[in-house]
mmCIF file with all atom_site columns, C-alpha atoms in Angstrom:
data_model
loop_
_atom_site.group_PDB
_atom_site.id
_atom_site.type_symbol
_atom_site.label_atom_id
_atom_site.label_alt_id
_atom_site.label_comp_id
_atom_site.label_asym_id
_atom_site.label_entity_id
_atom_site.label_seq_id
_atom_site.pdbx_PDB_ins_code
_atom_site.Cartn_x
_atom_site.Cartn_y
_atom_site.Cartn_z
_atom_site.occupancy
_atom_site.B_iso_or_equiv
_atom_site.pdbx_formal_charge
_atom_site.auth_seq_id
_atom_site.auth_comp_id
_atom_site.auth_asym_id
_atom_site.auth_atom_id
_atom_site.pdbx_PDB_model_num
ATOM 1   C CA . MET C 1 1   ? -2.178  83.972 69.418 1.00 89.00 ? 149 MET C CA 1
ATOM 2   C CA . ALA C 1 2   ? -4.082  80.775 70.093 1.00 96.00 ? 150 ALA C CA 1
ATOM 3   C CA . LYS C 1 3   ? -4.049  79.569 73.743 1.00 98.00 ? 151 LYS C CA 1
ATOM 4   C CA . LEU C 1 4   ? -2.745  76.116 72.718 1.00 98.00 ? 152 LEU C CA 1
ATOM 5   C CA . PRO C 1 5   ? -0.032  75.389 70.180 1.00 97.00 ? 153 PRO C CA 1
ATOM 6   C CA . TYR C 1 6   ? -0.732  74.555 66.580 1.00 97.00 ? 154 TYR C CA 1
ATOM 7   C CA . VAL C 1 7   ? 0.550   70.964 66.217 1.00 98.00 ? 155 VAL C CA 1
ATOM 8   C CA . SER C 1 8   ? 2.444   69.907 63.145 1.00 97.00 ? 156 SER C CA 1
ATOM 9   C CA . ARG C 1 9   ? 2.900   66.360 61.967 1.00 98.00 ? 157 ARG C CA 1
ATOM 10  C CA . GLY C 1 10  ? 6.415   66.247 63.333 1.00 98.00 ? 158 GLY C CA 1
ATOM 11  C CA . ASP C 1 11  ? 5.168   67.210 66.856 1.00 98.00 ? 159 ASP C CA 1
ATOM 12  C CA . LEU C 1 12  ? 3.075   64.033 67.024 1.00 98.00 ? 160 LEU C CA 1
ATOM 13  C CA . PRO C 1 13  ? 4.334   60.683 68.219 1.00 98.00 ? 161 PRO C CA 1
ATOM 14  C CA . GLU C 1 14  ? 4.914   58.275 65.340 1.00 98.00 ? 162 GLU C CA 1
ATOM 15  C CA . ASP C 1 15  ? 1.845   56.197 66.333 1.00 98.00 ? 163 ASP C CA 1
ATOM 16  C CA . LYS C 1 16  ? -0.442  59.289 66.072 1.00 98.00 ? 164 LYS C CA 1
ATOM 17  C CA . ARG C 1 17  ? 0.763   60.718 62.731 1.00 98.00 ? 165 ARG C CA 1
ATOM 18  C CA . HIS C 1 18  ? -1.864  58.789 60.879 1.00 98.00 ? 166 HIS C CA 1
ATOM 19  C CA . VAL C 1 19  ? -4.430  61.204 62.362 1.00 98.00 ? 167 VAL C CA 1
ATOM 20  C CA . TYR C 1 20  ? -2.657  64.173 60.806 1.00 98.00 ? 168 TYR C CA 1
ATOM 21  C CA . ASP C 1 21  ? -2.274  62.260 57.522 1.00 98.00 ? 169 ASP C CA 1
ATOM 22  C CA . ARG C 1 22  ? -6.010  61.401 57.398 1.00 97.00 ? 170 ARG C CA 1
ATOM 23  C CA . ILE C 1 23  ? -6.991  65.028 57.986 1.00 97.00 ? 171 ILE C CA 1
ATOM 24  C CA . ALA C 1 24  ? -4.658  66.149 55.201 1.00 97.00 ? 172 ALA C CA 1
ATOM 25  C CA . GLU C 1 25  ? -5.918  63.430 52.889 1.00 96.00 ? 173 GLU C CA 1
ATOM 26  C CA . THR C 1 26  ? -9.659  64.077 53.369 1.00 93.00 ? 174 THR C CA 1
ATOM 27  C CA . ARG C 1 27  ? -9.481  67.898 53.551 1.00 93.00 ? 175 ARG C CA 1
ATOM 28  C CA . GLY C 1 28  ? -6.549  68.693 51.337 1.00 93.00 ? 176 GLY C CA 1
ATOM 29  C CA . SER C 1 29  ? -4.756  70.583 54.096 1.00 94.00 ? 177 SER C CA 1
ATOM 30  C CA . VAL C 1 30  ? -4.497  70.722 57.872 1.00 97.00 ? 178 VAL C CA 1
ATOM 31  C CA . ASP C 1 31  ? -5.917  74.103 58.839 1.00 97.00 ? 179 ASP C CA 1
ATOM 32  C CA . HIS C 1 32  ? -5.544  75.856 62.163 1.00 97.00 ? 180 HIS C CA 1
ATOM 33  C CA . ILE C 1 33  ? -8.631  74.229 63.739 1.00 97.00 ? 181 ILE C CA 1
ATOM 34  C CA . PHE C 1 34  ? -7.308  70.761 63.103 1.00 97.00 ? 182 PHE C CA 1
ATOM 35  C CA . ARG C 1 35  ? -3.818  71.651 64.236 1.00 98.00 ? 183 ARG C CA 1
ATOM 36  C CA . LEU C 1 36  ? -5.368  72.813 67.520 1.00 97.00 ? 184 LEU C CA 1
ATOM 37  C CA . LEU C 1 37  ? -7.407  69.700 67.815 1.00 98.00 ? 185 LEU C CA 1
ATOM 38  C CA . LEU C 1 38  ? -4.223  67.628 67.353 1.00 98.00 ? 186 LEU C CA 1
ATOM 39  C CA . ASN C 1 39  ? -3.140  68.669 70.853 1.00 98.00 ? 187 ASN C CA 1
ATOM 40  C CA . SER C 1 40  ? -5.249  65.548 71.658 1.00 98.00 ? 188 SER C CA 1
ATOM 41  C CA . PRO C 1 41  ? -4.780  63.254 68.651 1.00 98.00 ? 189 PRO C CA 1
ATOM 42  C CA . ASP C 1 42  ? -7.404  60.787 69.841 1.00 98.00 ? 190 ASP C CA 1
ATOM 43  C CA . ALA C 1 43  ? -9.993  63.533 70.260 1.00 98.00 ? 191 ALA C CA 1
ATOM 44  C CA . ALA C 1 44  ? -9.031  64.978 66.891 1.00 98.00 ? 192 ALA C CA 1
ATOM 45  C CA . GLU C 1 45  ? -9.466  61.590 65.270 1.00 98.00 ? 193 GLU C CA 1
ATOM 46  C CA . VAL C 1 46  ? -12.936 61.213 66.663 1.00 97.00 ? 194 VAL C CA 1
ATOM 47  C CA . ALA C 1 47  ? -14.027 64.802 65.964 1.00 97.00 ? 195 ALA C CA 1
ATOM 48  C CA . THR C 1 48  ? -12.678 64.778 62.423 1.00 96.00 ? 196 THR C CA 1
ATOM 49  C CA . GLY C 1 49  ? -14.380 61.451 61.785 1.00 96.00 ? 197 GLY C CA 1
ATOM 50  C CA . VAL C 1 50  ? -17.736 63.083 62.566 1.00 97.00 ? 198 VAL C CA 1
ATOM 51  C CA . GLY C 1 51  ? -16.834 66.137 60.527 1.00 96.00 ? 199 GLY C CA 1
ATOM 52  C CA . GLY C 1 52  ? -15.679 63.980 57.633 1.00 95.00 ? 200 GLY C CA 1
ATOM 53  C CA . TYR C 1 53  ? -18.986 62.167 57.615 1.00 97.00 ? 201 TYR C CA 1
ATOM 54  C CA . ILE C 1 54  ? -21.022 65.425 57.702 1.00 96.00 ? 202 ILE C CA 1
ATOM 55  C CA . ARG C 1 55  ? -18.910 67.091 54.983 1.00 93.00 ? 203 ARG C CA 1
ATOM 56  C CA . TYR C 1 56  ? -18.162 64.270 52.585 1.00 94.00 ? 204 TYR C CA 1
ATOM 57  C CA . ARG C 1 57  ? -20.454 61.303 53.130 1.00 96.00 ? 205 ARG C CA 1
ATOM 58  C CA . SER C 1 58  ? -23.780 62.516 54.488 1.00 97.00 ? 206 SER C CA 1
ATOM 59  C CA . PRO C 1 59  ? -26.587 62.592 51.960 1.00 97.00 ? 207 PRO C CA 1
ATOM 60  C CA . LEU C 1 60  ? -27.506 66.144 53.020 1.00 98.00 ? 208 LEU C CA 1
ATOM 61  C CA . GLU C 1 61  ? -27.586 68.346 49.956 1.00 98.00 ? 209 GLU C CA 1
ATOM 62  C CA . PRO C 1 62  ? -24.514 70.640 49.862 1.00 98.00 ? 210 PRO C CA 1
ATOM 63  C CA . THR C 1 63  ? -26.712 73.747 49.928 1.00 98.00 ? 211 THR C CA 1
ATOM 64  C CA . ILE C 1 64  ? -28.487 72.589 53.066 1.00 98.00 ? 212 ILE C CA 1
ATOM 65  C CA . ARG C 1 65  ? -25.158 71.700 54.703 1.00 98.00 ? 213 ARG C CA 1
ATOM 66  C CA . GLU C 1 66  ? -23.569 75.042 53.908 1.00 98.00 ? 214 GLU C CA 1
ATOM 67  C CA . ILE C 1 67  ? -26.634 77.148 54.861 1.00 98.00 ? 215 ILE C CA 1
ATOM 68  C CA . SER C 1 68  ? -26.641 75.330 58.169 1.00 98.00 ? 216 SER C CA 1
ATOM 69  C CA . ILE C 1 69  ? -22.899 75.747 58.750 1.00 98.00 ? 217 ILE C CA 1
ATOM 70  C CA . LEU C 1 70  ? -23.074 79.445 57.949 1.00 98.00 ? 218 LEU C CA 1
ATOM 71  C CA . SER C 1 71  ? -26.051 79.801 60.280 1.00 98.00 ? 219 SER C CA 1
ATOM 72  C CA . VAL C 1 72  ? -24.121 78.198 63.138 1.00 98.00 ? 220 VAL C CA 1
ATOM 73  C CA . ALA C 1 73  ? -21.153 80.533 62.416 1.00 98.00 ? 221 ALA C CA 1
ATOM 74  C CA . ARG C 1 74  ? -23.528 83.559 62.475 1.00 97.00 ? 222 ARG C CA 1
ATOM 75  C CA . GLU C 1 75  ? -25.273 82.430 65.674 1.00 97.00 ? 223 GLU C CA 1
ATOM 76  C CA . LEU C 1 76  ? -22.046 81.874 67.483 1.00 97.00 ? 224 LEU C CA 1
ATOM 77  C CA . ASP C 1 77  ? -20.146 84.803 65.860 1.00 96.00 ? 225 ASP C CA 1
ATOM 78  C CA . CYS C 1 78  ? -17.537 82.390 64.602 1.00 97.00 ? 226 CYS C CA 1
ATOM 79  C CA . GLU C 1 79  ? -15.418 84.298 62.054 1.00 96.00 ? 227 GLU C CA 1
ATOM 80  C CA . TYR C 1 80  ? -13.266 81.215 61.401 1.00 96.00 ? 228 TYR C CA 1
ATOM 81  C CA . GLU C 1 81  ? -16.196 78.977 60.355 1.00 97.00 ? 229 GLU C CA 1
ATOM 82  C CA . TRP C 1 82  ? -17.667 81.770 58.304 1.00 97.00 ? 230 TRP C CA 1
ATOM 83  C CA . ALA C 1 83  ? -14.410 82.547 56.518 1.00 96.00 ? 231 ALA C CA 1
ATOM 84  C CA . GLN C 1 84  ? -13.864 78.872 55.785 1.00 96.00 ? 232 GLN C CA 1
ATOM 85  C CA . HIS C 1 85  ? -17.415 78.122 54.622 1.00 97.00 ? 233 HIS C CA 1
ATOM 86  C CA . GLU C 1 86  ? -18.647 81.254 52.814 1.00 96.00 ? 234 GLU C CA 1
ATOM 87  C CA . PRO C 1 87  ? -16.638 80.351 49.644 1.00 96.00 ? 235 PRO C CA 1
ATOM 88  C CA . ILE C 1 88  ? -17.750 76.732 49.920 1.00 96.00 ? 236 ILE C CA 1
ATOM 89  C CA . ALA C 1 89  ? -21.361 77.804 50.239 1.00 97.00 ? 237 ALA C CA 1
ATOM 90  C CA . ARG C 1 90  ? -21.041 80.005 47.152 1.00 97.00 ? 238 ARG C CA 1
ATOM 91  C CA . ARG C 1 91  ? -19.351 77.128 45.225 1.00 97.00 ? 239 ARG C CA 1
ATOM 92  C CA . ASP C 1 92  ? -22.123 74.682 46.308 1.00 97.00 ? 240 ASP C CA 1
ATOM 93  C CA . GLY C 1 93  ? -24.865 76.935 45.008 1.00 97.00 ? 241 GLY C CA 1
ATOM 94  C CA . VAL C 1 94  ? -26.041 78.986 47.985 1.00 97.00 ? 242 VAL C CA 1
ATOM 95  C CA . SER C 1 95  ? -27.252 82.308 46.574 1.00 96.00 ? 243 SER C CA 1
ATOM 96  C CA . GLU C 1 96  ? -25.615 85.628 47.460 1.00 96.00 ? 244 GLU C CA 1
ATOM 97  C CA . HIS C 1 97  ? -28.960 86.805 48.788 1.00 96.00 ? 245 HIS C CA 1
ATOM 98  C CA . THR C 1 98  ? -29.140 83.874 51.230 1.00 97.00 ? 246 THR C CA 1
ATOM 99  C CA . ILE C 1 99  ? -25.489 84.282 52.295 1.00 97.00 ? 247 ILE C CA 1
ATOM 100 C CA . GLU C 1 100 ? -26.041 88.035 52.937 1.00 95.00 ? 248 GLU C CA 1
ATOM 101 C CA . SER C 1 101 ? -29.275 87.388 54.805 1.00 96.00 ? 249 SER C CA 1
ATOM 102 C CA . ILE C 1 102 ? -27.530 84.932 57.134 1.00 97.00 ? 250 ILE C CA 1
ATOM 103 C CA . ARG C 1 103 ? -24.527 87.292 57.521 1.00 96.00 ? 251 ARG C CA 1
ATOM 104 C CA . SER C 1 104 ? -26.691 90.184 58.509 1.00 94.00 ? 252 SER C CA 1
ATOM 105 C CA . GLY C 1 105 ? -28.788 88.130 60.950 1.00 92.00 ? 253 GLY C CA 1
ATOM 106 C CA . ARG C 1 106 ? -32.006 88.729 59.043 1.00 92.00 ? 254 ARG C CA 1
ATOM 107 C CA . ALA C 1 107 ? -32.477 85.126 57.958 1.00 89.00 ? 255 ALA C CA 1
ATOM 108 C CA . PRO C 1 108 ? -34.767 83.221 57.983 1.00 88.00 ? 256 PRO C CA 1
ATOM 109 C CA . MET C 1 109 ? -36.664 86.335 57.000 1.00 90.00 ? 257 MET C CA 1
ATOM 110 C CA . GLY C 1 110 ? -36.324 87.132 53.342 1.00 87.00 ? 258 GLY C CA 1
ATOM 111 C CA . VAL C 1 111 ? -34.942 83.763 52.183 1.00 92.00 ? 259 VAL C CA 1
ATOM 112 C CA . PRO C 1 112 ? -36.925 80.986 50.455 1.00 93.00 ? 260 PRO C CA 1
ATOM 113 C CA . ALA C 1 113 ? -38.926 78.945 53.001 1.00 92.00 ? 261 ALA C CA 1
ATOM 114 C CA . LYS C 1 114 ? -37.005 75.703 52.168 1.00 92.00 ? 262 LYS C CA 1
ATOM 115 C CA . GLU C 1 115 ? -33.767 77.458 53.091 1.00 95.00 ? 263 GLU C CA 1
ATOM 116 C CA . GLY C 1 116 ? -35.183 79.489 55.958 1.00 96.00 ? 264 GLY C CA 1
ATOM 117 C CA . VAL C 1 117 ? -36.361 76.455 57.844 1.00 98.00 ? 265 VAL C CA 1
ATOM 118 C CA . TYR C 1 118 ? -32.728 75.244 58.248 1.00 98.00 ? 266 TYR C CA 1
ATOM 119 C CA . VAL C 1 119 ? -31.642 78.668 59.435 1.00 97.00 ? 267 VAL C CA 1
ATOM 120 C CA . GLN C 1 120 ? -34.528 78.654 61.959 1.00 97.00 ? 268 GLN C CA 1
ATOM 121 C CA . GLY C 1 121 ? -33.609 75.124 63.083 1.00 98.00 ? 269 GLY C CA 1
ATOM 122 C CA . VAL C 1 122 ? -30.045 76.256 63.741 1.00 98.00 ? 270 VAL C CA 1
ATOM 123 C CA . LYS C 1 123 ? -31.169 79.325 65.596 1.00 97.00 ? 271 LYS C CA 1
ATOM 124 C CA . GLU C 1 124 ? -33.400 77.296 67.871 1.00 98.00 ? 272 GLU C CA 1
ATOM 125 C CA . LEU C 1 125 ? -30.809 74.561 68.502 1.00 98.00 ? 273 LEU C CA 1
ATOM 126 C CA . VAL C 1 126 ? -28.036 77.066 69.277 1.00 98.00 ? 274 VAL C CA 1
ATOM 127 C CA . ARG C 1 127 ? -30.092 79.473 71.291 1.00 97.00 ? 275 ARG C CA 1
ATOM 128 C CA . ASP C 1 128 ? -32.469 77.052 73.084 1.00 97.00 ? 276 ASP C CA 1
ATOM 129 C CA . GLY C 1 129 ? -30.724 73.709 72.934 1.00 97.00 ? 277 GLY C CA 1
ATOM 130 C CA . ALA C 1 130 ? -33.650 72.127 71.048 1.00 97.00 ? 278 ALA C CA 1
ATOM 131 C CA . MET C 1 131 ? -35.987 72.781 68.106 1.00 98.00 ? 279 MET C CA 1
ATOM 132 C CA . SER C 1 132 ? -39.620 73.661 68.488 1.00 98.00 ? 280 SER C CA 1
ATOM 133 C CA . THR C 1 133 ? -42.084 70.995 67.384 1.00 98.00 ? 281 THR C CA 1
ATOM 134 C CA . PRO C 1 134 ? -43.185 72.996 64.259 1.00 98.00 ? 282 PRO C CA 1
ATOM 135 C CA . THR C 1 135 ? -39.583 73.559 63.152 1.00 98.00 ? 283 THR C CA 1
ATOM 136 C CA . PHE C 1 136 ? -38.661 69.921 63.769 1.00 98.00 ? 284 PHE C CA 1
ATOM 137 C CA . LYS C 1 137 ? -41.675 68.674 61.852 1.00 98.00 ? 285 LYS C CA 1
ATOM 138 C CA . ALA C 1 138 ? -40.907 71.027 58.886 1.00 98.00 ? 286 ALA C CA 1
ATOM 139 C CA . ILE C 1 139 ? -37.291 69.734 58.716 1.00 98.00 ? 287 ILE C CA 1
ATOM 140 C CA . GLU C 1 140 ? -38.260 66.129 59.137 1.00 98.00 ? 288 GLU C CA 1
ATOM 141 C CA . HIS C 1 141 ? -40.888 66.525 56.385 1.00 98.00 ? 289 HIS C CA 1
ATOM 142 C CA . LEU C 1 142 ? -38.237 67.908 54.022 1.00 98.00 ? 290 LEU C CA 1
ATOM 143 C CA . LEU C 1 143 ? -35.401 65.537 54.987 1.00 98.00 ? 291 LEU C CA 1
ATOM 144 C CA . GLY C 1 144 ? -36.867 62.418 56.436 1.00 98.00 ? 292 GLY C CA 1
ATOM 145 C CA . PRO C 1 145 ? -35.627 60.799 59.721 1.00 98.00 ? 293 PRO C CA 1
ATOM 146 C CA . ALA C 1 146 ? -32.014 59.870 58.699 1.00 98.00 ? 294 ALA C CA 1
ATOM 147 C CA . GLN C 1 147 ? -31.154 63.251 57.187 1.00 98.00 ? 295 GLN C CA 1
ATOM 148 C CA . THR C 1 148 ? -32.923 65.064 60.039 1.00 98.00 ? 296 THR C CA 1
ATOM 149 C CA . LEU C 1 149 ? -30.503 63.343 62.385 1.00 98.00 ? 297 LEU C CA 1
ATOM 150 C CA . ASP C 1 150 ? -27.585 64.266 60.100 1.00 98.00 ? 298 ASP C CA 1
ATOM 151 C CA . PHE C 1 151 ? -28.788 67.917 60.338 1.00 98.00 ? 299 PHE C CA 1
ATOM 152 C CA . LEU C 1 152 ? -28.806 67.742 64.139 1.00 98.00 ? 300 LEU C CA 1
ATOM 153 C CA . VAL C 1 153 ? -25.308 66.183 64.160 1.00 98.00 ? 301 VAL C CA 1
ATOM 154 C CA . LEU C 1 154 ? -24.060 68.923 61.784 1.00 98.00 ? 302 LEU C CA 1
ATOM 155 C CA . VAL C 1 155 ? -25.343 71.675 64.057 1.00 98.00 ? 303 VAL C CA 1
ATOM 156 C CA . GLY C 1 156 ? -23.866 70.003 67.080 1.00 98.00 ? 304 GLY C CA 1
ATOM 157 C CA . TYR C 1 157 ? -20.466 69.424 65.397 1.00 98.00 ? 305 TYR C CA 1
ATOM 158 C CA . TYR C 1 158 ? -20.033 72.963 64.068 1.00 98.00 ? 306 TYR C CA 1
ATOM 159 C CA . SER C 1 159 ? -21.330 74.432 67.334 1.00 98.00 ? 307 SER C CA 1
ATOM 160 C CA . MET C 1 160 ? -18.689 72.355 69.170 1.00 98.00 ? 308 MET C CA 1
ATOM 161 C CA . LEU C 1 161 ? -15.956 73.613 66.842 1.00 98.00 ? 309 LEU C CA 1
ATOM 162 C CA . ALA C 1 162 ? -17.097 77.202 67.176 1.00 98.00 ? 310 ALA C CA 1
ATOM 163 C CA . ARG C 1 163 ? -16.913 77.006 70.976 1.00 98.00 ? 311 ARG C CA 1
ATOM 164 C CA . ILE C 1 164 ? -13.464 75.385 70.841 1.00 98.00 ? 312 ILE C CA 1
ATOM 165 C CA . MET C 1 165 ? -12.252 78.137 68.516 1.00 97.00 ? 313 MET C CA 1
ATOM 166 C CA . ALA C 1 166 ? -13.669 80.899 70.651 1.00 96.00 ? 314 ALA C CA 1
ATOM 167 C CA . THR C 1 167 ? -12.097 79.419 73.815 1.00 97.00 ? 315 THR C CA 1
ATOM 168 C CA . LEU C 1 168 ? -8.688  78.858 72.203 1.00 97.00 ? 316 LEU C CA 1
ATOM 169 C CA . GLU C 1 169 ? -8.744  82.152 70.287 1.00 96.00 ? 317 GLU C CA 1
ATOM 170 C CA . ILE C 1 170 ? -7.952  80.597 66.947 1.00 95.00 ? 318 ILE C CA 1
ATOM 171 C CA . GLU C 1 171 ? -6.547  82.860 64.254 1.00 94.00 ? 319 GLU C CA 1
ATOM 172 C CA . LEU C 1 172 ? -7.801  82.760 60.667 1.00 95.00 ? 320 LEU C CA 1
ATOM 173 C CA . ASP C 1 173 ? -5.721  80.732 58.292 1.00 94.00 ? 321 ASP C CA 1
ATOM 174 C CA . GLU C 1 174 ? -3.549  82.648 55.864 1.00 92.00 ? 322 GLU C CA 1
ATOM 175 C CA . GLY C 1 175 ? -5.564  84.094 52.960 1.00 91.00 ? 323 GLY C CA 1
ATOM 176 C CA . LEU C 1 176 ? -8.824  84.266 54.882 1.00 90.00 ? 324 LEU C CA 1
ATOM 177 C CA . GLU C 1 177 ? -10.466 87.485 56.053 1.00 87.00 ? 325 GLU C CA 1
ATOM 178 C CA . ALA C 1 178 ? -13.072 88.274 58.728 1.00 85.00 ? 326 ALA C CA 1
ATOM 179 C CA . LYS C 1 179 ? -16.392 89.140 57.164 1.00 87.00 ? 327 LYS C CA 1
ATOM 180 C CA . LEU C 1 180 ? -19.002 88.912 59.978 1.00 87.00 ? 328 LEU C CA 1
ATOM 181 C CA . PRO C 1 181 ? -20.386 92.184 61.200 1.00 84.00 ? 329 PRO C CA 1
ATOM 182 C CA . SER C 1 182 ? -21.162 92.558 64.891 1.00 81.00 ? 330 SER C CA 1
ATOM 183 C CA . LEU C 1 183 ? -24.830 92.163 65.660 1.00 74.00 ? 331 LEU C CA 1
#
């Protein structure tokens, strides 16, 4: 049971229901993480605005985005993010080999260099709070300045969500199953 209530549209004051409606409109549903964030509708609005940009408007290639999200989920042992994004990664063209390498904790070893650099960047950011100069230069070379910043925002956003989910003990949404082995 989550430590805070899951908020429904009817729980919100009339002047905050637009936040719930925007989440439903952009994502097709209001999953548990967003229902928890709605305990503070203003914070939910800001957070989902960042997430909406990263997921739907950033020019980052979908494979880069999903490799990075799965890498954050693996680094922070976030079952919820993994369960939500593994099927999206598959749909967006991330290979089974890359998904399994991230899941097992082996990546960036054994994955193509252009994918492994994003895994390495996530590992450094999550573990150390910053990327090494060689990793940063490699990512900037591949993405350019604007998309490098989008990559950094993505890692920060999904790290924030993972920490919120761990603290609030979020449950998986119906139909999802835990698939991360303990490392």
